[in-house]
Amino acid sequence: MYKHLIKRAKMKSVLFAIVALFIISLTITAKGKGDTFKVFYLGGQSNMDGYGYNKDLPDSLLQPLNDVYIFHGNSMDDDLPNGGLGLWAPLKKGHGVGFSSDGDKNTYSERFGIELSFAYTLKQLYPNDKIAIIKYSKGGSSIDSVATRQFGCWEPDFKGKTGINQYDHFLTTLKNALTNSDINNDGKVDKLIPSGILWMQGESDADVTEAIAQRYHDNLKRLMDLIRASLHNNDLPIVIGKISDSWNDESGKVWPYEELVQYAQEKFVNNDIKAAIIRDTRYYKYSDPWHYDSEGYIHLGKRMAEEMSALLKSNSK
């Protein structure tokens, strides 16, 4: 039964990607050759959304970055349409919680996530490379369907009421991003090379029952395998952020089963030579019981870029 579900989910991913790549292949003939971009997918829950305040950004992260673009998929609840709408645009502040897009216009927020410091650090490490970011995340979302509640679920086979879940919104984001591959709007079709995955999630799977937390490793591995397959590279490097706790709750811990999910994250990285984990999160300060402060997001993006660079160099050997 489990193998059957995996097969169904993989088929779902591959069909979306094939359609997008077919559309791209048709437009290449019409428009000619454009630029080459390294593509990174950013996903997870609210600490990937980003709760940093734009007013706290240093000048270095407020300056435009040459040849860095982002497609930020519109975040929606399970069962609702319009998840994954977006358009390619130069990266700037405002891609944190509260960002939205209708596919024709982006509405920027007063918040930011890891995308700014991640891209800035990568450009320092690879000044001649062009970078494209595809982002879709959803605050409070779990991988395990039993932990879904009102926040959303990444379990590919979770049906809910309409059959639309967070994994579907991710696939729609990916399809929409790849369908329009002239991402710098110069009239030429750009070559988009999937290069890595950044994943910050797990708090919601550590919040409900011990059994859900104990399933996290298998759930995470399956989802990462499917996201890799959707991007047509089973060896894509993955950098995950280790969840942490603010201890800002009446009972003390915010995430009762935090250690079990942390163990699962470490196990995933230990079993995958193309994956890395950021442990610095344990030292971050918080702006509320659930979310890092602005400095934390800046540091997390920097560290994720550094670890991604190390994995990319390892893969090239």
mmCIF file of C-alpha atoms in Angstrom:
data_model
loop_
_atom_site.group_PDB
_atom_site.id
_atom_site.type_symbol
_atom_site.label_atom_id
_atom_site.label_comp_id
_atom_site.label_asym_id
_atom_site.label_seq_id
_atom_site.Cartn_x
_atom_site.Cartn_y
_atom_site.Cartn_z
ATOM 1 C CA MET A 1 0.000 0.000 0.000
ATOM 2 C CA TYR A 2 2.797 2.431 0.945
ATOM 3 C CA LYS A 3 4.624 1.746 -2.324
ATOM 4 C CA HIS A 4 1.400 2.376 -4.216
ATOM 5 C CA LEU A 5 0.946 5.766 -2.531
ATOM 6 C CA ILE A 6 4.538 6.745 -3.324
ATOM 7 C CA LYS A 7 4.009 5.794 -6.956
ATOM 8 C CA ARG A 8 0.856 7.923 -7.153
ATOM 9 C CA ALA A 9 2.562 10.926 -5.615
ATOM 10 C CA LYS A 10 5.579 10.610 -7.896
ATOM 11 C CA MET A 11 3.297 10.394 -10.928
ATOM 12 C CA LYS A 12 1.562 13.562 -9.756
ATOM 13 C CA SER A 13 4.891 15.401 -9.451
ATOM 14 C CA VAL A 14 6.295 14.160 -12.733
ATOM 15 C CA LEU A 15 3.171 15.022 -14.719
ATOM 16 C CA PHE A 16 3.235 18.629 -13.527
ATOM 17 C CA ALA A 17 6.927 18.963 -14.308
ATOM 18 C CA ILE A 18 6.595 17.327 -17.744
ATOM 19 C CA VAL A 19 3.827 19.729 -18.724
ATOM 20 C CA ALA A 20 5.923 22.723 -17.633
ATOM 21 C CA LEU A 21 9.048 21.508 -19.405
ATOM 22 C CA PHE A 22 7.038 20.775 -22.569
ATOM 23 C CA ILE A 23 5.754 24.351 -22.608
ATOM 24 C CA ILE A 24 9.292 25.618 -22.119
ATOM 25 C CA SER A 25 10.586 23.491 -25.003
ATOM 26 C CA LEU A 26 7.978 25.005 -27.327
ATOM 27 C CA THR A 27 8.922 28.570 -26.443
ATOM 28 C CA ILE A 28 12.659 28.017 -26.768
ATOM 29 C CA THR A 29 12.296 27.578 -30.516
ATOM 30 C CA ALA A 30 10.296 30.797 -30.804
ATOM 31 C CA LYS A 31 12.368 33.109 -28.626
ATOM 32 C CA GLY A 32 15.984 31.970 -28.751
ATOM 33 C CA LYS A 33 18.590 31.428 -26.093
ATOM 34 C CA GLY A 34 18.609 33.476 -22.902
ATOM 35 C CA ASP A 35 20.553 33.374 -19.638
ATOM 36 C CA THR A 36 21.305 30.450 -17.324
ATOM 37 C CA PHE A 37 20.055 30.578 -13.735
ATOM 38 C CA LYS A 38 20.689 28.311 -10.773
ATOM 39 C CA VAL A 39 17.300 27.586 -9.205
ATOM 40 C CA PHE A 40 16.735 27.037 -5.477
ATOM 41 C CA TYR A 41 13.434 26.011 -3.914
ATOM 42 C CA LEU A 42 12.534 27.440 -0.469
ATOM 43 C CA GLY A 43 9.770 25.634 1.418
ATOM 44 C CA GLY A 44 8.331 24.822 4.826
ATOM 45 C CA GLN A 45 6.174 26.597 7.397
ATOM 46 C CA SER A 46 6.182 29.982 9.138
ATOM 47 C CA ASN A 47 9.904 30.257 9.858
ATOM 48 C CA MET A 48 10.377 29.863 6.108
ATOM 49 C CA ASP A 49 7.619 32.405 5.446
ATOM 50 C CA GLY A 50 9.700 34.824 7.487
ATOM 51 C CA TYR A 51 8.769 37.098 10.382
ATOM 52 C CA GLY A 52 11.713 39.478 10.183
ATOM 53 C CA TYR A 53 10.865 43.183 9.984
ATOM 54 C CA ASN A 54 11.999 45.089 6.899
ATOM 55 C CA LYS A 55 12.908 48.056 9.123
ATOM 56 C CA ASP A 56 15.601 45.891 10.743
ATOM 57 C CA LEU A 57 17.391 45.060 7.498
ATOM 58 C CA PRO A 58 20.982 46.283 7.133
ATOM 59 C CA ASP A 59 21.880 48.442 4.142
ATOM 60 C CA SER A 60 23.672 45.515 2.497
ATOM 61 C CA LEU A 61 20.388 43.604 2.181
ATOM 62 C CA LEU A 62 18.416 46.604 0.967
ATOM 63 C CA GLN A 63 20.584 47.090 -2.111
ATOM 64 C CA PRO A 64 19.407 45.478 -5.385
ATOM 65 C CA LEU A 65 21.222 42.276 -6.304
ATOM 66 C CA ASN A 66 22.143 41.858 -9.948
ATOM 67 C CA ASP A 67 20.747 38.755 -11.654
ATOM 68 C CA VAL A 68 18.693 37.485 -8.706
ATOM 69 C CA TYR A 69 14.997 36.784 -9.302
ATOM 70 C CA ILE A 70 12.247 35.193 -7.253
ATOM 71 C CA PHE A 71 8.937 33.482 -7.986
ATOM 72 C CA HIS A 72 6.992 33.509 -4.713
ATOM 73 C CA GLY A 73 3.912 31.300 -4.911
ATOM 74 C CA ASN A 74 0.765 32.663 -3.293
ATOM 75 C CA SER A 75 0.242 30.913 0.053
ATOM 76 C CA MET A 76 -3.226 29.415 0.572
ATOM 77 C CA ASP A 77 -4.974 27.041 2.963
ATOM 78 C CA ASP A 78 -5.763 23.476 1.990
ATOM 79 C CA ASP A 79 -8.925 23.025 -0.121
ATOM 80 C CA LEU A 80 -8.726 26.553 -1.570
ATOM 81 C CA PRO A 81 -7.789 27.629 -5.120
ATOM 82 C CA ASN A 82 -5.177 30.213 -6.149
ATOM 83 C CA GLY A 83 -2.339 28.681 -4.187
ATOM 84 C CA GLY A 84 0.891 28.985 -6.152
ATOM 85 C CA LEU A 85 -0.022 32.044 -8.225
ATOM 86 C CA GLY A 86 2.907 34.359 -8.781
ATOM 87 C CA LEU A 87 5.290 36.008 -11.219
ATOM 88 C CA TRP A 88 9.025 36.354 -11.603
ATOM 89 C CA ALA A 89 10.440 39.589 -10.231
ATOM 90 C CA PRO A 90 13.788 40.921 -8.990
ATOM 91 C CA LEU A 91 14.379 39.934 -5.374
ATOM 92 C CA LYS A 92 13.698 42.647 -2.805
ATOM 93 C CA LYS A 93 12.353 43.045 0.721
ATOM 94 C CA GLY A 94 8.757 42.085 1.499
ATOM 95 C CA HIS A 95 8.761 38.346 0.803
ATOM 96 C CA GLY A 96 7.940 37.480 4.414
ATOM 97 C CA VAL A 97 4.601 36.652 6.008
ATOM 98 C CA GLY A 98 1.836 38.757 4.465
ATOM 99 C CA PHE A 99 3.215 38.577 0.926
ATOM 100 C CA SER A 100 0.627 37.620 -1.690
ATOM 101 C CA SER A 101 0.263 37.411 -5.456
ATOM 102 C CA ASP A 102 -2.616 37.086 -7.900
ATOM 103 C CA GLY A 103 -0.329 36.077 -10.750
ATOM 104 C CA ASP A 104 -0.378 39.554 -12.287
ATOM 105 C CA LYS A 105 0.830 41.630 -9.360
ATOM 106 C CA ASN A 106 2.852 40.936 -6.225
ATOM 107 C CA THR A 107 1.784 42.541 -2.955
ATOM 108 C CA TYR A 108 4.786 42.921 -0.678
ATOM 109 C CA SER A 109 4.684 42.851 3.110
ATOM 110 C CA GLU A 110 6.583 44.556 5.920
ATOM 111 C CA ARG A 111 8.390 41.286 6.672
ATOM 112 C CA PHE A 112 11.214 39.216 5.224
ATOM 113 C CA GLY A 113 12.503 35.658 5.433
ATOM 114 C CA ILE A 114 15.791 33.941 4.647
ATOM 115 C CA GLU A 115 15.699 34.720 0.925
ATOM 116 C CA LEU A 116 17.579 38.043 1.148
ATOM 117 C CA SER A 117 20.623 36.918 3.118
ATOM 118 C CA PHE A 118 20.649 33.564 1.308
ATOM 119 C CA ALA A 119 20.864 35.243 -2.098
ATOM 120 C CA TYR A 120 23.299 37.923 -0.885
ATOM 121 C CA THR A 121 25.679 35.293 0.518
ATOM 122 C CA LEU A 122 25.457 33.130 -2.611
ATOM 123 C CA LYS A 123 26.297 36.127 -4.767
ATOM 124 C CA GLN A 124 29.351 36.739 -2.593
ATOM 125 C CA LEU A 125 30.395 33.124 -3.106
ATOM 126 C CA TYR A 126 29.436 32.939 -6.805
ATOM 127 C CA PRO A 127 29.570 36.525 -8.137
ATOM 128 C CA ASN A 128 29.274 35.449 -11.774
ATOM 129 C CA ASP A 129 26.248 33.196 -11.312
ATOM 130 C CA LYS A 130 22.637 34.155 -11.922
ATOM 131 C CA ILE A 131 20.251 32.993 -9.198
ATOM 132 C CA ALA A 132 16.544 32.179 -9.287
ATOM 133 C CA ILE A 133 14.486 31.418 -6.176
ATOM 134 C CA ILE A 134 11.169 29.589 -6.153
ATOM 135 C CA LYS A 135 9.437 30.008 -2.801
ATOM 136 C CA TYR A 136 6.290 28.407 -1.456
ATOM 137 C CA SER A 137 5.689 27.947 2.268
ATOM 138 C CA LYS A 138 2.708 27.959 4.589
ATOM 139 C CA GLY A 139 2.657 28.984 8.231
ATOM 140 C CA GLY A 140 1.643 26.236 10.662
ATOM 141 C CA SER A 141 1.676 23.504 8.021
ATOM 142 C CA SER A 142 2.621 19.949 8.969
ATOM 143 C CA ILE A 143 3.776 17.042 6.853
ATOM 144 C CA ASP A 144 1.692 14.525 8.786
ATOM 145 C CA SER A 145 -2.007 14.751 7.936
ATOM 146 C CA VAL A 146 -3.012 13.973 11.538
ATOM 147 C CA ALA A 147 -1.385 17.244 12.617
ATOM 148 C CA THR A 148 -3.049 19.326 9.900
ATOM 149 C CA ARG A 149 -5.686 21.163 11.926
ATOM 150 C CA GLN A 150 -6.502 24.501 10.233
ATOM 151 C CA PHE A 151 -2.985 25.170 8.973
ATOM 152 C CA GLY A 152 -2.409 22.860 6.034
ATOM 153 C CA CYS A 153 -0.758 19.561 5.150
ATOM 154 C CA TRP A 154 2.157 18.539 2.905
ATOM 155 C CA GLU A 155 1.132 14.855 2.782
ATOM 156 C CA PRO A 156 0.789 14.294 -0.998
ATOM 157 C CA ASP A 157 -2.162 11.899 -0.680
ATOM 158 C CA PHE A 158 -4.126 13.917 1.881
ATOM 159 C CA LYS A 159 -7.524 14.670 0.331
ATOM 160 C CA GLY A 160 -9.183 17.051 2.791
ATOM 161 C CA LYS A 161 -12.458 18.376 1.365
ATOM 162 C CA THR A 162 -11.457 19.194 -2.208
ATOM 163 C CA GLY A 163 -8.240 17.215 -2.635
ATOM 164 C CA ILE A 164 -6.076 20.371 -2.672
ATOM 165 C CA ASN A 165 -3.301 20.408 -0.076
ATOM 166 C CA GLN A 166 0.050 22.142 0.441
ATOM 167 C CA TYR A 167 1.859 19.689 -1.784
ATOM 168 C CA ASP A 168 -0.575 20.579 -4.571
ATOM 169 C CA HIS A 169 0.064 24.291 -4.005
ATOM 170 C CA PHE A 170 3.810 23.578 -4.235
ATOM 171 C CA LEU A 171 3.344 21.747 -7.536
ATOM 172 C CA THR A 172 1.232 24.612 -8.884
ATOM 173 C CA THR A 173 3.936 27.077 -7.834
ATOM 174 C CA LEU A 174 6.540 24.996 -9.637
ATOM 175 C CA LYS A 175 4.412 24.676 -12.788
ATOM 176 C CA ASN A 176 3.653 28.403 -12.888
ATOM 177 C CA ALA A 177 7.295 29.314 -12.300
ATOM 178 C CA LEU A 178 8.599 27.018 -15.034
ATOM 179 C CA THR A 179 5.906 27.868 -17.574
ATOM 180 C CA ASN A 180 7.241 31.420 -17.889
ATOM 181 C CA SER A 181 10.976 30.922 -18.174
ATOM 182 C CA ASP A 182 11.855 34.390 -19.449
ATOM 183 C CA ILE A 183 12.374 35.347 -15.849
ATOM 184 C CA ASN A 184 14.319 38.563 -16.479
ATOM 185 C CA ASN A 185 11.839 39.702 -19.130
ATOM 186 C CA ASP A 186 14.372 40.307 -21.889
ATOM 187 C CA GLY A 187 12.413 38.461 -24.564
ATOM 188 C CA LYS A 188 14.596 35.349 -24.432
ATOM 189 C CA VAL A 189 13.947 32.005 -22.776
ATOM 190 C CA ASP A 190 16.264 31.428 -19.854
ATOM 191 C CA LYS A 191 17.747 28.090 -18.858
ATOM 192 C CA LEU A 192 16.706 27.177 -15.311
ATOM 193 C CA ILE A 193 18.891 24.588 -13.596
ATOM 194 C CA PRO A 194 17.483 23.134 -10.331
ATOM 195 C CA SER A 195 20.369 23.418 -7.892
ATOM 196 C CA GLY A 196 19.102 22.952 -4.332
ATOM 197 C CA ILE A 197 16.300 22.779 -1.764
ATOM 198 C CA LEU A 198 16.013 24.743 1.477
ATOM 199 C CA TRP A 199 13.517 23.386 4.023
ATOM 200 C CA MET A 200 12.523 25.001 7.345
ATOM 201 C CA GLN A 201 9.666 23.064 8.939
ATOM 202 C CA GLY A 202 8.801 20.533 11.629
ATOM 203 C CA GLU A 203 7.449 22.584 14.502
ATOM 204 C CA SER A 204 3.836 21.625 13.749
ATOM 205 C CA ASP A 205 4.772 17.929 13.648
ATOM 206 C CA ALA A 206 6.303 18.355 17.122
ATOM 207 C CA ASP A 207 3.195 19.956 18.584
ATOM 208 C CA VAL A 208 0.406 17.351 18.775
ATOM 209 C CA THR A 209 1.294 13.780 19.731
ATOM 210 C CA GLU A 210 4.384 11.685 20.278
ATOM 211 C CA ALA A 211 3.294 9.290 17.526
ATOM 212 C CA ILE A 212 3.226 12.086 14.935
ATOM 213 C CA ALA A 213 6.701 13.251 15.943
ATOM 214 C CA GLN A 214 8.006 9.693 15.690
ATOM 215 C CA ARG A 215 6.773 9.501 12.090
ATOM 216 C CA TYR A 216 8.579 12.675 11.096
ATOM 217 C CA HIS A 217 11.698 11.075 9.626
ATOM 218 C CA ASP A 218 9.770 8.872 7.206
ATOM 219 C CA ASN A 219 7.419 11.708 6.307
ATOM 220 C CA LEU A 220 10.300 14.105 5.705
ATOM 221 C CA LYS A 221 12.254 11.639 3.587
ATOM 222 C CA ARG A 222 9.285 10.839 1.408
ATOM 223 C CA LEU A 223 8.465 14.513 0.856
ATOM 224 C CA MET A 224 12.067 15.456 0.046
ATOM 225 C CA ASP A 225 12.283 12.533 -2.399
ATOM 226 C CA LEU A 226 9.151 13.791 -4.149
ATOM 227 C CA ILE A 227 10.300 17.409 -4.276
ATOM 228 C CA ARG A 228 13.598 16.248 -5.759
ATOM 229 C CA ALA A 229 11.688 14.202 -8.340
ATOM 230 C CA SER A 230 9.518 17.225 -9.169
ATOM 231 C CA LEU A 231 12.690 19.162 -9.945
ATOM 232 C CA HIS A 232 14.021 16.270 -12.057
ATOM 233 C CA ASN A 233 17.113 15.636 -9.970
ATOM 234 C CA ASN A 234 17.159 12.899 -7.328
ATOM 235 C CA ASP A 235 20.562 14.111 -6.122
ATOM 236 C CA LEU A 236 19.652 17.740 -5.429
ATOM 237 C CA PRO A 237 21.380 19.022 -2.284
ATOM 238 C CA ILE A 238 19.045 19.770 0.617
ATOM 239 C CA VAL A 239 19.696 22.109 3.540
ATOM 240 C CA ILE A 240 17.228 21.959 6.434
ATOM 241 C CA GLY A 241 16.923 24.181 9.454
ATOM 242 C CA LYS A 242 16.814 22.369 12.774
ATOM 243 C CA ILE A 243 13.734 23.350 14.772
ATOM 244 C CA SER A 244 14.242 24.984 18.153
ATOM 245 C CA ASP A 245 12.118 26.157 21.070
ATOM 246 C CA SER A 246 11.677 29.605 22.586
ATOM 247 C CA TRP A 247 10.494 28.109 25.890
ATOM 248 C CA ASN A 248 7.949 30.912 25.896
ATOM 249 C CA ASP A 249 4.869 28.996 27.006
ATOM 250 C CA GLU A 250 3.023 28.619 30.284
ATOM 251 C CA SER A 251 4.161 24.997 30.451
ATOM 252 C CA GLY A 252 7.680 25.919 29.380
ATOM 253 C CA LYS A 253 8.240 24.296 25.976
ATOM 254 C CA VAL A 254 6.256 25.480 22.965
ATOM 255 C CA TRP A 255 6.851 22.230 21.027
ATOM 256 C CA PRO A 256 6.256 19.287 23.417
ATOM 257 C CA TYR A 257 7.882 16.685 21.147
ATOM 258 C CA GLU A 258 10.675 18.874 19.810
ATOM 259 C CA GLU A 259 13.469 16.394 20.594
ATOM 260 C CA LEU A 260 11.823 13.641 18.545
ATOM 261 C CA VAL A 261 11.576 15.846 15.457
ATOM 262 C CA GLN A 262 15.120 17.117 15.985
ATOM 263 C CA TYR A 263 16.323 13.520 16.157
ATOM 264 C CA ALA A 264 14.434 12.765 12.934
ATOM 265 C CA GLN A 265 16.050 15.736 11.201
ATOM 266 C CA GLU A 266 19.507 14.612 12.284
ATOM 267 C CA LYS A 267 18.752 11.072 11.137
ATOM 268 C CA PHE A 268 17.661 12.326 7.731
ATOM 269 C CA VAL A 269 20.893 14.269 7.255
ATOM 270 C CA ASN A 270 23.052 11.416 8.552
ATOM 271 C CA ASN A 271 21.461 9.052 6.018
ATOM 272 C CA ASP A 272 21.691 11.416 3.045
ATOM 273 C CA ILE A 273 25.165 12.500 1.941
ATOM 274 C CA LYS A 274 23.638 15.307 -0.118
ATOM 275 C CA ALA A 275 21.879 16.915 2.845
ATOM 276 C CA ALA A 276 23.012 19.295 5.598
ATOM 277 C CA ILE A 277 21.424 20.763 8.708
ATOM 278 C CA ILE A 278 21.698 24.191 10.335
ATOM 279 C CA ARG A 279 21.993 23.814 14.114
ATOM 280 C CA ASP A 280 22.603 27.497 14.894
ATOM 281 C CA THR A 281 18.843 27.959 15.394
ATOM 282 C CA ARG A 282 19.223 26.866 19.027
ATOM 283 C CA TYR A 283 20.910 30.206 19.756
ATOM 284 C CA TYR A 284 18.384 32.461 18.012
ATOM 285 C CA LYS A 285 16.220 34.966 19.835
ATOM 286 C CA TYR A 286 12.487 35.150 19.204
ATOM 287 C CA SER A 287 10.030 37.927 18.362
ATOM 288 C CA ASP A 288 7.152 35.818 19.745
ATOM 289 C CA PRO A 289 6.819 32.234 21.061
ATOM 290 C CA TRP A 290 7.029 30.700 17.579
ATOM 291 C CA HIS A 291 9.212 32.876 15.336
ATOM 292 C CA TYR A 292 12.802 34.050 15.242
ATOM 293 C CA ASP A 293 13.677 37.723 15.431
ATOM 294 C CA SER A 294 14.998 39.634 12.417
ATOM 295 C CA GLU A 295 18.628 38.832 13.217
ATOM 296 C CA GLY A 296 17.792 35.138 13.291
ATOM 297 C CA TYR A 297 16.389 35.126 9.753
ATOM 298 C CA ILE A 298 19.381 37.025 8.438
ATOM 299 C CA HIS A 299 21.769 34.567 10.045
ATOM 300 C CA LEU A 300 19.763 31.505 8.951
ATOM 301 C CA GLY A 301 19.780 32.599 5.312
ATOM 302 C CA LYS A 302 23.527 33.188 5.454
ATOM 303 C CA ARG A 303 24.209 29.802 7.020
ATOM 304 C CA MET A 304 21.932 28.022 4.557
ATOM 305 C CA ALA A 305 23.829 29.611 1.674
ATOM 306 C CA GLU A 306 27.161 28.528 3.143
ATOM 307 C CA GLU A 307 26.008 24.932 3.653
ATOM 308 C CA MET A 308 24.412 24.845 0.201
ATOM 309 C CA SER A 309 27.678 26.036 -1.305
ATOM 310 C CA ALA A 310 29.568 23.270 0.496
ATOM 311 C CA LEU A 311 27.146 20.655 -0.842
ATOM 312 C CA LEU A 312 27.363 22.023 -4.385
ATOM 313 C CA LYS A 313 31.154 21.887 -4.263
ATOM 314 C CA SER A 314 31.008 18.334 -2.929
ATOM 315 C CA ASN A 315 28.658 17.286 -5.724
ATOM 316 C CA SER A 316 30.990 18.737 -8.368
ATOM 317 C CA LYS A 317 33.926 16.573 -7.300
#
